[in-house]
């Protein structure tokens, strides 16, 4: 869509899976979405997605570097089971001003950086705003006698200040602010319905970099993170002028401090060590229900008590080089104080690499991880509602161990890599069957949670070409991911929702000339695992006056949604002017209009006697609902 996007690029890598069509979350090596530690300048990001997943919250104009760790986790990272995504923002230029601006059909953005005091103080400011709802509305299928008015937009801002006190001391202040709104208003002759989800992240970090000596460096950082989400559903009926609504909100807030040291005693050792503390405040939710005449409706609020927790960590690791061997050896320790429990964990880490040949290397790794935070996700047929909750007196921390073995090398201009992995997870969370967070009294939310085990294993293949007129990569993952809970599926193991046997992606870029470039990507993956009722039967209540249909049958996640595949491509035209460089980008998302499933819906369908035409009953049919059609885009960019 004329945009460079970090999370979309990561979804094209082997071992990294996307969620449903149009989401920018990642699922790494069979792990859940909450098992990824996503850091922006060292601060956790709890929701990396903008509306519909068309974009992530990371504006590439403000990004300096990115590292993704799927296995062999260094000891300096902790708190999640699956992956570490470490993103660092750019600093403003200390010498001269630079900028980048873009105007497109989907979004516009602007970024500027430069010196406030030359060689001393610099600033970077970057912002984006989308108006995708104006583009998508003509493609929505309107029902007869019903008007659909979508609301889909986001805005975000990045900023960073760099103060070079002297050659040994530097101060960095960085921040992010983002807001999303996703929903629609449905209007017909009888009523108006409003469905809305809005969410946002606030992030800031203050870091002091101190060169103690030419062998010892220290970074002291203060961090702040605030994430909130709100869901609103309402309906106003014209005939009797009544209004019913449900408003739900939740969030999590962090305040932390840490100090990290880098020590280089010799050329064969690179030692890192440090410690930190974070205060968490969880707000699992406030549910407000309103019903009654418009303007005079009665409401009731149900609030889940806030939960506060203190998390600490300490680590030491050493990069050691011995001839053709290179190893990273370390240990990560953590604790979590919540309610009247105090959890502790010691997590050893080890990764090895052996240079078997000038162009071939073998690597192996083993790591253990502990996680104290959990994202509860409903697997109902409709759109999910997600809630962040901590480990408590009753909910044990999640733990895992992972081992991997791989081989890679260079063949002509192609870098290649094959890696196999196995991961075992304990105390993973799930709702009990049929439960959601808003069932019954949400203050008893722990009664609706069950814990179990998980395992994932597979093989990843990656072929990458970085040089020449044609560049790109091919990635393929063959994998299995299962879960087992005593309270779900009769205690039998079942496929994880994002267990996908096959996941294939190809990314290509070709320079037609020095100024014209064609880019494309094609993806294919097995459909998500889902649970569907296989039979129904009537149940009679209140002396036969009420009949209710009970749906049941079928093992957990024993059905598959249709496979997803999609082709995106773009062509760019660059031209250098005297004082700036301009770039036109024209592209198509989902070029051949594949209706990839986003979610499932149950719809009633009347059965009629073919002879008499009389109604003989009602059956439910499951239908796959797609969301993103073919979307053309054009953008104009200027760099100066």
PDB file of N, CA and C in Angstrom, residues 242-290:
ATOM      1  N   UNK A 242     -35.931   3.213  22.253  1.00  0.00           N
ATOM      2  CA  UNK A 242     -35.131   2.653  23.331  1.00  0.00           C
ATOM      3  C   UNK A 242     -33.678   2.501  22.888  1.00  0.00           C
ATOM      4  N   UNK A 243     -32.813   2.441  23.877  1.00  0.00           N
ATOM      5  CA  UNK A 243     -31.383   2.294  23.617  1.00  0.00           C
ATOM      6  C   UNK A 243     -30.796   1.235  24.541  1.00  0.00           C
ATOM      7  N   UNK A 244     -30.024   0.341  23.972  1.00  0.00           N
ATOM      8  CA  UNK A 244     -29.256  -0.624  24.752  1.00  0.00           C
ATOM      9  C   UNK A 244     -27.797  -0.507  24.329  1.00  0.00           C
ATOM     10  N   UNK A 245     -26.906  -0.604  25.287  1.00  0.00           N
ATOM     11  CA  UNK A 245     -25.484  -0.477  24.960  1.00  0.00           C
ATOM     12  C   UNK A 245     -24.647  -1.263  25.958  1.00  0.00           C
ATOM     13  N   UNK A 246     -23.462  -1.635  25.494  1.00  0.00           N
ATOM     14  CA  UNK A 246     -22.472  -2.290  26.337  1.00  0.00           C
ATOM     15  C   UNK A 246     -21.131  -1.651  26.055  1.00  0.00           C
ATOM     16  N   UNK A 247     -20.494  -1.151  27.098  1.00  0.00           N
ATOM     17  CA  UNK A 247     -19.219  -0.439  26.962  1.00  0.00           C
ATOM     18  C   UNK A 247     -18.206  -1.125  27.865  1.00  0.00           C
ATOM     19  N   UNK A 248     -17.118  -1.614  27.257  1.00  0.00           N
ATOM     20  CA  UNK A 248     -16.109  -2.330  28.023  1.00  0.00           C
ATOM     21  C   UNK A 248     -14.739  -1.713  27.777  1.00  0.00           C
ATOM     22  N   UNK A 249     -13.940  -1.543  28.844  1.00  0.00           N
ATOM     23  CA  UNK A 249     -12.607  -0.972  28.707  1.00  0.00           C
ATOM     24  C   UNK A 249     -11.639  -1.712  29.619  1.00  0.00           C
ATOM     25  N   UNK A 250     -10.370  -1.790  29.194  1.00  0.00           N
ATOM     26  CA  UNK A 250      -9.336  -2.412  30.009  1.00  0.00           C
ATOM     27  C   UNK A 250      -7.992  -1.822  29.617  1.00  0.00           C
ATOM     28  N   UNK A 251      -6.947  -2.161  30.370  1.00  0.00           N
ATOM     29  CA  UNK A 251      -5.631  -1.619  30.054  1.00  0.00           C
ATOM     30  C   UNK A 251      -4.561  -2.122  30.999  1.00  0.00           C
ATOM     31  N   UNK A 252      -3.332  -1.681  30.740  1.00  0.00           N
ATOM     32  CA  UNK A 252      -2.185  -2.019  31.570  1.00  0.00           C
ATOM     33  C   UNK A 252      -1.207  -0.854  31.530  1.00  0.00           C
ATOM     34  N   UNK A 253      -0.601  -0.556  32.675  1.00  0.00           N
ATOM     35  CA  UNK A 253       0.339   0.564  32.792  1.00  0.00           C
ATOM     36  C   UNK A 253       1.608   0.085  33.501  1.00  0.00           C
ATOM     37  N   UNK A 254       2.766   0.455  32.931  1.00  0.00           N
ATOM     38  CA  UNK A 254       4.065   0.068  33.479  1.00  0.00           C
ATOM     39  C   UNK A 254       4.918   1.297  33.768  1.00  0.00           C
ATOM     40  N   UNK A 255       5.664   1.246  34.866  1.00  0.00           N
ATOM     41  CA  UNK A 255       6.702   2.223  35.181  1.00  0.00           C
ATOM     42  C   UNK A 255       7.926   1.424  35.614  1.00  0.00           C
ATOM     43  N   UNK A 256       9.088   1.683  34.977  1.00  0.00           N
ATOM     44  CA  UNK A 256      10.252   0.858  35.277  1.00  0.00           C
ATOM     45  C   UNK A 256      11.563   1.616  35.243  1.00  0.00           C
ATOM     46  N   UNK A 257      12.602   0.948  35.751  1.00  0.00           N
ATOM     47  CA  UNK A 257      13.962   1.476  35.733  1.00  0.00           C
ATOM     48  C   UNK A 257      14.924   0.308  35.581  1.00  0.00           C
ATOM     49  N   UNK A 258      16.016   0.514  34.828  1.00  0.00           N
ATOM     50  CA  UNK A 258      17.002  -0.554  34.654  1.00  0.00           C
ATOM     51  C   UNK A 258      18.355   0.058  34.339  1.00  0.00           C
ATOM     52  N   UNK A 259      19.400  -0.745  34.577  1.00  0.00           N
ATOM     53  CA  UNK A 259      20.752  -0.343  34.242  1.00  0.00           C
ATOM     54  C   UNK A 259      21.444  -1.533  33.588  1.00  0.00           C
ATOM     55  N   UNK A 260      22.074  -1.285  32.449  1.00  0.00           N
ATOM     56  CA  UNK A 260      22.754  -2.316  31.671  1.00  0.00           C
ATOM     57  C   UNK A 260      24.215  -1.926  31.477  1.00  0.00           C
ATOM     58  N   UNK A 261      25.101  -2.916  31.640  1.00  0.00           N
ATOM     59  CA  UNK A 261      26.532  -2.691  31.483  1.00  0.00           C
ATOM     60  C   UNK A 261      27.076  -3.543  30.327  1.00  0.00           C
ATOM     61  N   UNK A 262      27.983  -2.952  29.555  1.00  0.00           N
ATOM     62  CA  UNK A 262      28.738  -3.667  28.529  1.00  0.00           C
ATOM     63  C   UNK A 262      30.210  -3.619  28.930  1.00  0.00           C
ATOM     64  N   UNK A 263      30.819  -4.810  29.056  1.00  0.00           N
ATOM     65  CA  UNK A 263      32.216  -4.903  29.492  1.00  0.00           C
ATOM     66  C   UNK A 263      32.983  -5.776  28.503  1.00  0.00           C
ATOM     67  N   UNK A 264      34.084  -5.226  27.963  1.00  0.00           N
ATOM     68  CA  UNK A 264      34.884  -5.927  26.962  1.00  0.00           C
ATOM     69  C   UNK A 264      36.305  -6.088  27.502  1.00  0.00           C
ATOM     70  N   UNK A 265      36.560  -7.157  28.278  1.00  0.00           N
ATOM     71  CA  UNK A 265      37.896  -7.317  28.876  1.00  0.00           C
ATOM     72  C   UNK A 265      38.961  -7.665  27.844  1.00  0.00           C
ATOM     73  N   UNK A 266      38.622  -8.513  26.851  1.00  0.00           N
ATOM     74  CA  UNK A 266      39.546  -8.896  25.777  1.00  0.00           C
ATOM     75  C   UNK A 266      38.756  -8.988  24.484  1.00  0.00           C
ATOM     76  N   UNK A 267      39.471  -9.217  23.393  1.00  0.00           N
ATOM     77  CA  UNK A 267      38.798  -9.339  22.094  1.00  0.00           C
ATOM     78  C   UNK A 267      37.980 -10.616  21.987  1.00  0.00           C
ATOM     79  N   UNK A 268      38.211 -11.588  22.860  1.00  0.00           N
ATOM     80  CA  UNK A 268      37.489 -12.857  22.814  1.00  0.00           C
ATOM     81  C   UNK A 268      36.286 -12.905  23.753  1.00  0.00           C
ATOM     82  N   UNK A 269      36.078 -11.854  24.524  1.00  0.00           N
ATOM     83  CA  UNK A 269      34.962 -11.831  25.460  1.00  0.00           C
ATOM     84  C   UNK A 269      34.204 -10.504  25.336  1.00  0.00           C
ATOM     85  N   UNK A 270      32.869 -10.618  25.317  1.00  0.00           N
ATOM     86  CA  UNK A 270      31.991  -9.443  25.366  1.00  0.00           C
ATOM     87  C   UNK A 270      30.924  -9.742  26.415  1.00  0.00           C
ATOM     88  N   UNK A 271      31.071  -9.158  27.587  1.00  0.00           N
ATOM     89  CA  UNK A 271      30.219  -9.462  28.731  1.00  0.00           C
ATOM     90  C   UNK A 271      29.152  -8.382  28.891  1.00  0.00           C
ATOM     91  N   UNK A 272      27.910  -8.830  29.071  1.00  0.00           N
ATOM     92  CA  UNK A 272      26.804  -7.921  29.362  1.00  0.00           C
ATOM     93  C   UNK A 272      26.164  -8.350  30.675  1.00  0.00           C
ATOM     94  N   UNK A 273      25.831  -7.384  31.533  1.00  0.00           N
ATOM     95  CA  UNK A 273      25.138  -7.699  32.773  1.00  0.00           C
ATOM     96  C   UNK A 273      24.314  -6.489  33.205  1.00  0.00           C
ATOM     97  N   UNK A 274      23.331  -6.740  34.046  1.00  0.00           N
ATOM     98  CA  UNK A 274      22.478  -5.640  34.501  1.00  0.00           C
ATOM     99  C   UNK A 274      21.297  -6.138  35.315  1.00  0.00           C
ATOM    100  N   UNK A 275      20.473  -5.201  35.733  1.00  0.00           N
ATOM    101  CA  UNK A 275      19.275  -5.542  36.504  1.00  0.00           C
ATOM    102  C   UNK A 275      18.242  -4.443  36.312  1.00  0.00           C
ATOM    103  N   UNK A 276      16.980  -4.762  36.623  1.00  0.00           N
ATOM    104  CA  UNK A 276      15.906  -3.798  36.445  1.00  0.00           C
ATOM    105  C   UNK A 276      14.692  -4.138  37.279  1.00  0.00           C
ATOM    106  N   UNK A 277      13.767  -3.185  37.388  1.00  0.00           N
ATOM    107  CA  UNK A 277      12.528  -3.368  38.130  1.00  0.00           C
ATOM    108  C   UNK A 277      11.407  -2.651  37.387  1.00  0.00           C
ATOM    109  N   UNK A 278      10.229  -3.269  37.353  1.00  0.00           N
ATOM    110  CA  UNK A 278       9.056  -2.695  36.688  1.00  0.00           C
ATOM    111  C   UNK A 278       7.855  -2.843  37.602  1.00  0.00           C
ATOM    112  N   UNK A 279       7.103  -1.766  37.758  1.00  0.00           N
ATOM    113  CA  UNK A 279       5.836  -1.815  38.464  1.00  0.00           C
ATOM    114  C   UNK A 279       4.691  -1.889  37.465  1.00  0.00           C
ATOM    115  N   UNK A 280       3.874  -2.946  37.561  1.00  0.00           N
ATOM    116  CA  UNK A 280       2.728  -3.148  36.660  1.00  0.00           C
ATOM    117  C   UNK A 280       1.435  -2.795  37.378  1.00  0.00           C
ATOM    118  N   UNK A 281       0.546  -2.132  36.663  1.00  0.00           N
ATOM    119  CA  UNK A 281      -0.822  -1.921  37.154  1.00  0.00           C
ATOM    120  C   UNK A 281      -1.790  -2.431  36.104  1.00  0.00           C
ATOM    121  N   UNK A 282      -2.476  -3.524  36.429  1.00  0.00           N
ATOM    122  CA  UNK A 282      -3.398  -4.162  35.502  1.00  0.00           C
ATOM    123  C   UNK A 282      -4.822  -3.696  35.794  1.00  0.00           C
ATOM    124  N   UNK A 283      -5.529  -3.344  34.738  1.00  0.00           N
ATOM    125  CA  UNK A 283      -6.947  -3.029  34.867  1.00  0.00           C
ATOM    126  C   UNK A 283      -7.706  -3.988  33.960  1.00  0.00           C
ATOM    127  N   UNK A 284      -8.035  -5.195  34.448  1.00  0.00           N
ATOM    128  CA  UNK A 284      -8.678  -6.179  33.578  1.00  0.00           C
ATOM    129  C   UNK A 284      -9.993  -5.708  32.980  1.00  0.00           C
ATOM    130  N   UNK A 285     -10.674  -4.716  33.576  1.00  0.00           N
ATOM    131  CA  UNK A 285     -11.826  -4.233  32.845  1.00  0.00           C
ATOM    132  C   UNK A 285     -12.905  -3.557  33.658  1.00  0.00           C
ATOM    133  N   UNK A 286     -13.603  -2.663  32.968  1.00  0.00           N
ATOM    134  CA  UNK A 286     -14.825  -2.036  33.482  1.00  0.00           C
ATOM    135  C   UNK A 286     -15.906  -2.292  32.439  1.00  0.00           C
ATOM    136  N   UNK A 287     -17.005  -2.889  32.852  1.00  0.00           N
ATOM    137  CA  UNK A 287     -18.100  -3.208  31.945  1.00  0.00           C
ATOM    138  C   UNK A 287     -19.314  -2.368  32.323  1.00  0.00           C
ATOM    139  N   UNK A 288     -19.786  -1.542  31.394  1.00  0.00           N
ATOM    140  CA  UNK A 288     -20.941  -0.681  31.636  1.00  0.00           C
ATOM    141  C   UNK A 288     -22.060  -1.076  30.683  1.00  0.00           C
ATOM    142  N   UNK A 289     -23.230  -1.460  31.231  1.00  0.00           N
ATOM    143  CA  UNK A 289     -24.387  -1.841  30.425  1.00  0.00           C
ATOM    144  C   UNK A 289     -25.503  -0.830  30.643  1.00  0.00           C
ATOM    145  N   UNK A 290     -26.133  -0.406  29.557  1.00  0.00           N
ATOM    146  CA  UNK A 290     -27.180   0.609  29.614  1.00  0.00           C
ATOM    147  C   UNK A 290     -28.395   0.107  28.844  1.00  0.00           C
TER     148      UNK A 290
END
